Amino acid sequence: MIQWPELIVFTVLFLAVTVMGFVAARWQRGDTLEHLDEWGLGGRKFGSWITWFLVGGDLYTAYTFVAVPALLFGAGATGFFALPYTVILYPIVFLPVLRLWSVSRVHGYVTPADFVRGRYGSPTLALLVAITGLVATMPYIALQLVGLEAVLRTMGLNAGGIGGHLPLLIAFVILALYTYQSGLRAPALIAFVKDILIYIVILVAVIYLPAQFGGWEAIFGAAEAKLKTPNPATGAPTGSLLLTANNQLQYITLALGSALALFLYPHSITGVLASRGRDVIKRNMVALPAYSLLLGLLALLGYVAIAAGAKPITNQATGRPDTNTIIPVLFDSQFGSIFAGIAFAAIGIGALVPAAIMSIAAANLWTRNIYKEYLKRDASPAQEAKQAKLASLVVKFGAVLFILAIDPQFSIDLQLIGGVIILQTLPAVAIALYTRWLHRWGLIAGWVAGMALGMYLLYVIPNAAAGRAHFGGSALALDKLSIVGWHPFAGSTVQIYVGFVATVVNLLVAVVVTVALRAAKVAEGDDATHPADYHADEGSARLRPVAEGHGAAPAATTST
């Protein structure tokens, strides 16, 4: 049954941000939007507040809003991995993102693959980084639709099939139109509304709801009793309030791997490059952990849902409960229609902001590192901007097809695969900010090895609860690891994050191949251009020029 009061509130707020999305084309506008710097990076002039809301809206998404508490609802303590990873994230990336901003500002780089192209003079390596970013981003965009769809289901919409998905399709058509017109300025402006709504909703929820269910002691007691219930498919408990001996290593490596991966995603880098200076980035690396505090409070709502007796809505297409609906169901049952409608709008708008940024980042990769590099090397700035706009439309509707064609739960597994995939660009992007010692062919060999191993290990992981023999998650039992027939962990049930294992192998192969190539004195660079070399400290970036046609600017020294 359609919840009309909630739907009306949701629609009013959705229409308000839609108007903002179209108006954003005139906000802080440069001479023209027919340039990738203007359309895809907002003119590179966002200040501290805009950047804080933009990057926060990009990293803390609608999927985060529904999936993190849903993970605690279903599995308990392992769901808290999102908290330590967003705590250790900012100290890890603080210095690297400053360096990346400096070199990108001087050379006009728009994507991480632009940087790799200039750093190593290797279009092949840059192409691999670009394709990796595109493949990893697509399921991430699809997951924003999963969050939006959870809200629509709770309000009585989106029953299934093409007709049932009509509200979702309408929302993304509107998103596609205002992103096409306004570029990165649209999600930057809308992020203000999205984040203010989310802060209000979560703070009210964590103060009001515990008092309704006897306080946190009663809530944790109810969660412990529920998590001890055996899973019918496996006979084991569904989860636990504390980590077990089997999942502690997986928790640590998943948190570390996720922290290393987050700012390798193209959309995260887009938010950084759109800022106007290093001081803006520094302030944001200090202030963004405020979202981590919010995330911790949000996660606890998964236990509150258990105490409230909330039941997830059954997905009619699969016949299984969709745990991603648990937070919308909780709000629907415990709050009045007006506040529930505001909460649903916060989640819905929280899907649109990151989806827009992700599609823009993917479009930038296509335009700069595939279209201009291989299809039209003499493309004008206006042609680049036009190509990026069209690519952003393709990416968005490709994400919609994910939702229409596959089980939403498999979309979640695809995003986990995406994290493993994007981690394989760590040596070429992050480590290259500090040293060019690794040979370009060593990096390519490491990428191939890490990607192949990661995909194989993901393939052999089953999911008995979902009835799948393959691609059942990213937690690998050590028993499945072997080295040329040697099984050092035979019989072990301790789990580890696949992305961590694949990245270690990637690095080892890159180092071994580099040592061999340097011993053989194999030349670096596969064109006549010397790769960019630079030092970026305390605001300076001194670079050698790179090849024309790759967004390069003349060699320069800047201080910001």
mmCIF file of N, CA and C in Angstrom, residues 261-306:
data_model
loop_
_atom_site.group_PDB
_atom_site.id
_atom_site.type_symbol
_atom_site.label_atom_id
_atom_site.label_comp_id
_atom_site.label_asym_id
_atom_site.label_seq_id
_atom_site.Cartn_x
_atom_site.Cartn_y
_atom_site.Cartn_z
ATOM 1 N N ALA A 261 41.586 1.656 -0.577
ATOM 2 C CA ALA A 261 40.865 1.656 -1.854
ATOM 3 C C ALA A 261 40.050 2.917 -2.083
ATOM 4 N N LEU A 262 39.535 3.527 -1.005
ATOM 5 C CA LEU A 262 38.499 4.548 -1.178
ATOM 6 C C LEU A 262 38.972 5.722 -2.030
ATOM 7 N N PHE A 263 40.179 6.225 -1.785
ATOM 8 C CA PHE A 263 40.657 7.363 -2.565
ATOM 9 C C PHE A 263 41.389 6.934 -3.833
ATOM 10 N N LEU A 264 41.293 5.652 -4.184
ATOM 11 C CA LEU A 264 41.710 5.218 -5.515
ATOM 12 C C LEU A 264 40.531 5.249 -6.485
ATOM 13 N N TYR A 265 39.308 5.238 -5.942
ATOM 14 C CA TYR A 265 38.133 5.337 -6.801
ATOM 15 C C TYR A 265 38.144 6.684 -7.524
ATOM 16 N N PRO A 266 37.818 6.707 -8.806
ATOM 17 C CA PRO A 266 37.855 7.962 -9.567
ATOM 18 C C PRO A 266 36.983 9.064 -8.978
ATOM 19 N N HIS A 267 35.812 8.696 -8.417
ATOM 20 C CA HIS A 267 34.931 9.741 -7.902
ATOM 21 C C HIS A 267 35.505 10.434 -6.676
ATOM 22 N N SER A 268 36.265 9.701 -5.851
ATOM 23 C CA SER A 268 36.905 10.326 -4.693
ATOM 24 C C SER A 268 37.964 11.321 -5.135
ATOM 25 N N ILE A 269 38.746 10.938 -6.133
ATOM 26 C CA ILE A 269 39.796 11.821 -6.652
ATOM 27 C C ILE A 269 39.184 13.043 -7.328
ATOM 28 N N THR A 270 38.034 12.857 -7.988
ATOM 29 C CA THR A 270 37.350 13.989 -8.627
ATOM 30 C C THR A 270 37.017 15.065 -7.600
ATOM 31 N N GLY A 271 36.502 14.658 -6.444
ATOM 32 C CA GLY A 271 36.182 15.626 -5.400
ATOM 33 C C GLY A 271 37.400 16.382 -4.919
ATOM 34 N N VAL A 272 38.539 15.706 -4.823
ATOM 35 C CA VAL A 272 39.779 16.347 -4.386
ATOM 36 C C VAL A 272 40.281 17.333 -5.437
ATOM 37 N N LEU A 273 40.303 16.919 -6.699
ATOM 38 C CA LEU A 273 40.832 17.777 -7.760
ATOM 39 C C LEU A 273 39.959 18.997 -8.012
ATOM 40 N N ALA A 274 38.693 18.943 -7.606
ATOM 41 C CA ALA A 274 37.797 20.080 -7.806
ATOM 42 C C ALA A 274 38.046 21.199 -6.800
ATOM 43 N N SER A 275 38.818 20.949 -5.756
ATOM 44 C CA SER A 275 39.073 21.972 -4.743
ATOM 45 C C SER A 275 40.074 22.998 -5.264
ATOM 46 N N ARG A 276 40.077 24.180 -4.675
ATOM 47 C CA ARG A 276 40.863 25.277 -5.231
ATOM 48 C C ARG A 276 42.273 25.385 -4.663
ATOM 49 N N GLY A 277 42.588 24.612 -3.637
ATOM 50 C CA GLY A 277 43.923 24.734 -3.073
ATOM 51 C C GLY A 277 44.264 23.641 -2.086
ATOM 52 N N ARG A 278 45.553 23.538 -1.776
ATOM 53 C CA ARG A 278 46.023 22.530 -0.826
ATOM 54 C C ARG A 278 45.474 22.788 0.571
ATOM 55 N N ASP A 279 45.323 24.056 0.941
ATOM 56 C CA ASP A 279 44.791 24.359 2.265
ATOM 57 C C ASP A 279 43.356 23.869 2.418
ATOM 58 N N VAL A 280 42.595 23.923 1.335
ATOM 59 C CA VAL A 280 41.226 23.401 1.354
ATOM 60 C C VAL A 280 41.247 21.907 1.638
ATOM 61 N N ILE A 281 42.143 21.195 0.982
ATOM 62 C CA ILE A 281 42.244 19.745 1.191
ATOM 63 C C ILE A 281 42.678 19.437 2.612
ATOM 64 N N LYS A 282 43.643 20.178 3.116
ATOM 65 C CA LYS A 282 44.122 19.943 4.483
ATOM 66 C C LYS A 282 42.985 20.101 5.486
ATOM 67 N N ARG A 283 42.225 21.177 5.336
ATOM 68 C CA ARG A 283 41.111 21.396 6.274
ATOM 69 C C ARG A 283 40.082 20.283 6.172
ATOM 70 N N ASN A 284 39.851 19.790 4.969
ATOM 71 C CA ASN A 284 38.856 18.732 4.792
ATOM 72 C C ASN A 284 39.325 17.392 5.328
ATOM 73 N N MET A 285 40.613 17.094 5.217
ATOM 74 C CA MET A 285 41.116 15.843 5.783
ATOM 75 C C MET A 285 40.984 15.841 7.310
ATOM 76 N N VAL A 286 40.978 17.040 7.901
ATOM 77 C CA VAL A 286 40.785 17.164 9.347
ATOM 78 C C VAL A 286 39.301 17.099 9.702
ATOM 79 N N ALA A 287 38.439 17.695 8.867
ATOM 80 C CA ALA A 287 37.022 17.820 9.206
ATOM 81 C C ALA A 287 36.169 16.628 8.771
ATOM 82 N N LEU A 288 36.591 15.910 7.722
ATOM 83 C CA LEU A 288 35.760 14.816 7.205
ATOM 84 C C LEU A 288 35.506 13.686 8.216
ATOM 85 N N PRO A 289 36.411 13.428 9.182
ATOM 86 C CA PRO A 289 36.086 12.382 10.174
ATOM 87 C C PRO A 289 34.804 12.639 10.959
ATOM 88 N N ALA A 290 34.244 13.846 10.896
ATOM 89 C CA ALA A 290 32.944 14.082 11.536
ATOM 90 C C ALA A 290 31.889 13.149 10.957
ATOM 91 N N TYR A 291 32.046 12.817 9.679
ATOM 92 C CA TYR A 291 31.126 11.868 9.054
ATOM 93 C C TYR A 291 31.310 10.468 9.647
ATOM 94 N N SER A 292 32.517 10.154 10.097
ATOM 95 C CA SER A 292 32.763 8.840 10.698
ATOM 96 C C SER A 292 32.007 8.704 12.013
ATOM 97 N N LEU A 293 31.945 9.792 12.772
ATOM 98 C CA LEU A 293 31.144 9.781 14.001
ATOM 99 C C LEU A 293 29.689 9.505 13.659
ATOM 100 N N LEU A 294 29.200 10.169 12.636
ATOM 101 C CA LEU A 294 27.823 9.957 12.195
ATOM 102 C C LEU A 294 27.610 8.514 11.756
ATOM 103 N N LEU A 295 28.615 7.955 11.074
ATOM 104 C CA LEU A 295 28.517 6.576 10.593
ATOM 105 C C LEU A 295 28.416 5.592 11.749
ATOM 106 N N GLY A 296 29.169 5.841 12.827
ATOM 107 C CA GLY A 296 29.099 4.968 13.987
ATOM 108 C C GLY A 296 27.710 4.971 14.616
ATOM 109 N N LEU A 297 27.115 6.162 14.735
ATOM 110 C CA LEU A 297 25.751 6.265 15.267
ATOM 111 C C LEU A 297 24.754 5.579 14.345
ATOM 112 N N LEU A 298 24.959 5.781 13.042
ATOM 113 C CA LEU A 298 24.068 5.163 12.052
ATOM 114 C C LEU A 298 24.122 3.640 12.138
ATOM 115 N N ALA A 299 25.334 3.078 12.289
ATOM 116 C CA ALA A 299 25.490 1.623 12.332
ATOM 117 C C ALA A 299 24.678 1.011 13.465
ATOM 118 N N LEU A 300 24.635 1.705 14.603
ATOM 119 C CA LEU A 300 23.925 1.170 15.762
ATOM 120 C C LEU A 300 22.423 1.019 15.518
ATOM 121 N N LEU A 301 21.907 1.718 14.516
ATOM 122 C CA LEU A 301 20.478 1.590 14.218
ATOM 123 C C LEU A 301 20.132 0.181 13.745
ATOM 124 N N GLY A 302 21.136 -0.576 13.271
ATOM 125 C CA GLY A 302 20.895 -1.969 12.914
ATOM 126 C C GLY A 302 20.468 -2.790 14.124
ATOM 127 N N TYR A 303 21.104 -2.529 15.283
ATOM 128 C CA TYR A 303 20.705 -3.209 16.521
ATOM 129 C C TYR A 303 19.367 -2.683 17.029
ATOM 130 N N VAL A 304 19.124 -1.377 16.843
ATOM 131 C CA VAL A 304 17.835 -0.805 17.248
ATOM 132 C C VAL A 304 16.695 -1.485 16.478
ATOM 133 N N ALA A 305 16.931 -1.769 15.189
ATOM 134 C CA ALA A 305 15.909 -2.430 14.369
ATOM 135 C C ALA A 305 15.586 -3.819 14.913
ATOM 136 N N ILE A 306 16.608 -4.515 15.447
ATOM 137 C CA ILE A 306 16.361 -5.829 16.052
ATOM 138 C C ILE A 306 15.469 -5.685 17.273
#
